[in-house]
mmCIF file of C-alpha atoms in Angstrom:
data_model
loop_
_atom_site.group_PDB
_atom_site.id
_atom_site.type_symbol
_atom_site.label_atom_id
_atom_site.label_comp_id
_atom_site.label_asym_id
_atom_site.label_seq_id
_atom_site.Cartn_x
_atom_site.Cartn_y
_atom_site.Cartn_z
ATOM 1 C CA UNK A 170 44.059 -111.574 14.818
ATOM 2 C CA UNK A 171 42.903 -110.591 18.103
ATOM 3 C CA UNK A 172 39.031 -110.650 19.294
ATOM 4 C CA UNK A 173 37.528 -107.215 19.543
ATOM 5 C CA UNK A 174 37.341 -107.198 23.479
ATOM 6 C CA UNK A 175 41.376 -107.076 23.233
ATOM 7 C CA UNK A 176 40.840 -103.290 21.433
ATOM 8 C CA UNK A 177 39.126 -102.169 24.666
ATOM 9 C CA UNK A 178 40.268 -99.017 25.494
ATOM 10 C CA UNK A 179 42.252 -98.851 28.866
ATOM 11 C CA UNK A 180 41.410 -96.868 31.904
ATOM 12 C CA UNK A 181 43.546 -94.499 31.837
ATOM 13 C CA UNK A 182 42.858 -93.113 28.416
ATOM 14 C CA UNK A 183 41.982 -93.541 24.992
ATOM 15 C CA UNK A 184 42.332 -95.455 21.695
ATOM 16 C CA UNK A 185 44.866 -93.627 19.737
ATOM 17 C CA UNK A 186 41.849 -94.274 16.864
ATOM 18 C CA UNK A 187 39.411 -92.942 18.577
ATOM 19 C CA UNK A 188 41.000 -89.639 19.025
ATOM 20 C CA UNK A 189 42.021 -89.671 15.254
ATOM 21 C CA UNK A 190 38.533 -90.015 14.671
ATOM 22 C CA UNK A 191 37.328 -87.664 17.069
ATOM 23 C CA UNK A 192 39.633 -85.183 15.368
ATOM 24 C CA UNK A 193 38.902 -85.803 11.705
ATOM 25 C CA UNK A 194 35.024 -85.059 12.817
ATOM 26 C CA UNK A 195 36.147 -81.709 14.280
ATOM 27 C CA UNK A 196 38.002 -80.863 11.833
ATOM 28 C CA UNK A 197 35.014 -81.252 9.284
ATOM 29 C CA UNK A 198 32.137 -79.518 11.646
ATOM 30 C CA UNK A 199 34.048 -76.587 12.945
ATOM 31 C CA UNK A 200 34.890 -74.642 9.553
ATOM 32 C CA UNK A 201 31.258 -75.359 8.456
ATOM 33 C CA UNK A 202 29.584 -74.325 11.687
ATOM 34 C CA UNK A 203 31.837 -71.010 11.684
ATOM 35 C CA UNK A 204 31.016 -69.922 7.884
ATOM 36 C CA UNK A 205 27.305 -70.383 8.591
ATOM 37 C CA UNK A 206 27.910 -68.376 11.490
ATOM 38 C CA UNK A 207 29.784 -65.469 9.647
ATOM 39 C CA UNK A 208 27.268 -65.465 6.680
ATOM 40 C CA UNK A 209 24.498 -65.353 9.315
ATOM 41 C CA UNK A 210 26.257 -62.266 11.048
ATOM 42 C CA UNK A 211 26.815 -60.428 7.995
ATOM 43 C CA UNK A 212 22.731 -60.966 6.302
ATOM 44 C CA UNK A 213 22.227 -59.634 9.636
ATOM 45 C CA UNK A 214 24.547 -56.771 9.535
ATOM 46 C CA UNK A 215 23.011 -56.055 6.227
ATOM 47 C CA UNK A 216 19.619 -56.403 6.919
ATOM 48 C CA UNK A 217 19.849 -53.973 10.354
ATOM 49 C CA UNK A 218 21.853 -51.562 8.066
ATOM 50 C CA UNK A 219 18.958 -51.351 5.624
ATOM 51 C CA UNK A 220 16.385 -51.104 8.454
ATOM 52 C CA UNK A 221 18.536 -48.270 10.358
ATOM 53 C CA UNK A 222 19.208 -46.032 7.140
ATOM 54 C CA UNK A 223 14.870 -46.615 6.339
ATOM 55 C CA UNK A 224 14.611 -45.084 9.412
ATOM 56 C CA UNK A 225 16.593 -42.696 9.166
ATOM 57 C CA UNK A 226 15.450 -41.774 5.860
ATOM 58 C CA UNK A 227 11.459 -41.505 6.739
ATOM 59 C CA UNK A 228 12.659 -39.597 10.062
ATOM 60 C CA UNK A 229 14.456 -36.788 7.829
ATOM 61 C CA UNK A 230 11.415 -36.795 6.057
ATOM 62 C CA UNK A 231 8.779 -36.343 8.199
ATOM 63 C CA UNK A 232 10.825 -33.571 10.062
ATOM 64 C CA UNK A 233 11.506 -31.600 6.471
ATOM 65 C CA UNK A 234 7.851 -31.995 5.874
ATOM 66 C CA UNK A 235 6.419 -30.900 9.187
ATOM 67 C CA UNK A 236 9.038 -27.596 8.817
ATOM 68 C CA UNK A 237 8.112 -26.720 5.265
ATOM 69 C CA UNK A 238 4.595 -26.635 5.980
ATOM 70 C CA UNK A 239 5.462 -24.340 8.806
ATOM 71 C CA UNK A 240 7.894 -22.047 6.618
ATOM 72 C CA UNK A 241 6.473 -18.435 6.549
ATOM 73 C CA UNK A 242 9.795 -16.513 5.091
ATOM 74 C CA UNK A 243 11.076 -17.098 1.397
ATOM 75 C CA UNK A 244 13.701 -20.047 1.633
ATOM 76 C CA UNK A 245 16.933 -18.882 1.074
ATOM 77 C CA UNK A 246 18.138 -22.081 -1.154
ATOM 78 C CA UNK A 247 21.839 -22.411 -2.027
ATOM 79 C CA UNK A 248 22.850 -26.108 -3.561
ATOM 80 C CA UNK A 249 23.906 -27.429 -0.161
ATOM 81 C CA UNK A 250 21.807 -25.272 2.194
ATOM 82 C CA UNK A 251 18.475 -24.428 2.911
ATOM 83 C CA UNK A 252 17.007 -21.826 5.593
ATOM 84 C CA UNK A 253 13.877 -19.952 6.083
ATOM 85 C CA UNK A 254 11.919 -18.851 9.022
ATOM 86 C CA UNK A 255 8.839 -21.256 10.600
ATOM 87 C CA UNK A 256 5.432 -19.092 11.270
ATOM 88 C CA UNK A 257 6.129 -19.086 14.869
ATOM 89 C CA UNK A 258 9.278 -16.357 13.917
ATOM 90 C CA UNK A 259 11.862 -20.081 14.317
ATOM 91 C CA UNK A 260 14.814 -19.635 11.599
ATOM 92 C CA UNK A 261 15.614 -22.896 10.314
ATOM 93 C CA UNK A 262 18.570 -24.464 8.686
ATOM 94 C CA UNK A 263 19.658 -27.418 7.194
ATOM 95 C CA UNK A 264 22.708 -28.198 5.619
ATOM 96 C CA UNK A 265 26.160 -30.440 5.428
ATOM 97 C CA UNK A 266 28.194 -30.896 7.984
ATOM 98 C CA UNK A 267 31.579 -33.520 7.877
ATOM 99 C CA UNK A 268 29.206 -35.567 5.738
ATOM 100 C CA UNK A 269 26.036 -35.685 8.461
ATOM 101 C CA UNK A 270 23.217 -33.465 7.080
ATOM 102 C CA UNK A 271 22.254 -31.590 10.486
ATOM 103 C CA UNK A 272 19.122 -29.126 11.020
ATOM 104 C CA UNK A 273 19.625 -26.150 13.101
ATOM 105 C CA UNK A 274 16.657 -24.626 14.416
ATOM 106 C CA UNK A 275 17.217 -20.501 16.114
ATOM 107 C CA UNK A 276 20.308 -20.679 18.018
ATOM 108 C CA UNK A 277 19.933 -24.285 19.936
ATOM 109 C CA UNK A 278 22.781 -26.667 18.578
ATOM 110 C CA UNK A 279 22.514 -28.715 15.446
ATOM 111 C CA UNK A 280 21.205 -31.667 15.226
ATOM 112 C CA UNK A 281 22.100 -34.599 13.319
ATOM 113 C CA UNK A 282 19.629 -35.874 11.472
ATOM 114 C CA UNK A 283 21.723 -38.595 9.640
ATOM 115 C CA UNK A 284 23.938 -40.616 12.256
ATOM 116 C CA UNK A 285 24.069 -44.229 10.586
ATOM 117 C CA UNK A 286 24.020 -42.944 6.657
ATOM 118 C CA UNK A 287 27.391 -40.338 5.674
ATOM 119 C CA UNK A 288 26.041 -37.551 3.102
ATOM 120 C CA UNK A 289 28.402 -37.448 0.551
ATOM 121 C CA UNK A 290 26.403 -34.824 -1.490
ATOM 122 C CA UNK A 291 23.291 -32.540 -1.300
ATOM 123 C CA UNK A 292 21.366 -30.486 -4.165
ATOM 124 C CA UNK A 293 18.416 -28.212 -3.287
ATOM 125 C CA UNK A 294 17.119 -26.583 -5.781
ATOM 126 C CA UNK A 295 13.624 -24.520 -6.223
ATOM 127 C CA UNK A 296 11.744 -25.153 -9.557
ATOM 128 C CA UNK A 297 8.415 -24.414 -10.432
ATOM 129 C CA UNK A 298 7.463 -23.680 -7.274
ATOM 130 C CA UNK A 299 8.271 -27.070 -6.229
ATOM 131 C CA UNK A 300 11.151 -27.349 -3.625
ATOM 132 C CA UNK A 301 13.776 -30.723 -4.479
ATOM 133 C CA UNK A 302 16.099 -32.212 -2.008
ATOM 134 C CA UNK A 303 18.576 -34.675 -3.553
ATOM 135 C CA UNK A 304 20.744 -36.571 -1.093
ATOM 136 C CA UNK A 305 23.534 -38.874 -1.853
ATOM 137 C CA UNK A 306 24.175 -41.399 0.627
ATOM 138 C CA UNK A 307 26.696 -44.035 0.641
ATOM 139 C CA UNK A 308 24.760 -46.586 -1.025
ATOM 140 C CA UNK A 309 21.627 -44.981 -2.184
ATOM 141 C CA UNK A 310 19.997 -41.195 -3.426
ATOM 142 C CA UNK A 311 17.094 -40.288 -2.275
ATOM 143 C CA UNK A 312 15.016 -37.495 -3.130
ATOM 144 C CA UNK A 313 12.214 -35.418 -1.074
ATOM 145 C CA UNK A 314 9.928 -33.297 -3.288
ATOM 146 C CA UNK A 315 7.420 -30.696 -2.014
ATOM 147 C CA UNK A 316 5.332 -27.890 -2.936
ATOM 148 C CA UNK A 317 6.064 -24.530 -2.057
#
């Protein structure tokens, strides 16, 4: 058997165990260090999805709101549009468009009002005097209710 100090490793390189070792260690911390990191970016992903479409959601609301209160003409309802006139003499619409619900207010442009969440459905309807907007969103419905 040879003493220890014979295993030395030479200058110009390395044990032939030592990269072995070296090796086996990387080849045990890399996969775990990259699926941490992919489950990381994706409760991420998730998460900013959720915060984008709550956005979203209490932005389309507060606009629909401030308009209704403003509405001075009967709505004209249909089950995916909506349009009456604001007090100031402003028609307003809001509808479907390739699955973005937009709002068009006189004859500017429409605007999208739902960038991050597609619209795969709308139903307006006016029932006891109470006006009801049903969206349905990718992964959610969400309904706005208000008084006429």
């Amino acid at each position: 058997m040879k003493p220890l100090n014979a295993l030395k490793t030479s200058s110009s390189g390395v044990l032939l165990l030592e990269l072995v070792v070296g090796l086996v260690l990387l080849s045990m911390i890399i996969p775990v260090m990259l699926r941490s990191y992919l489950s990381t970016h994706h409760y991420i992903s998730a998460i900013t999805q959720k915060l984008i479409m709550g956005q979203e959601l209490q932005y389309l609301h507060f606009i629909l709101k401030q308009d209704l209160k403003e509405a001075k003409t009967p709505l004209s309802v249909t089950p995916n549009y909506l349009s009456f006139t604001k007090q100031d003499g402003t028609p307003i619409e809001y509808g479907v468009s390739k699955n973005r619900l937009y709002r068009q207010a006189g004859s500017s442009g429409k605007i999208i009002l739902s960038k991050a969440m597609p619209v795969q459905g709308i139903k307006i309807s006016v029932d006891h005097g109470m006006l009801s907007i049903a969206l349905t969103l990718s992964k959610a419905q969400y309904k706005i209710s208000h008084a006429l």
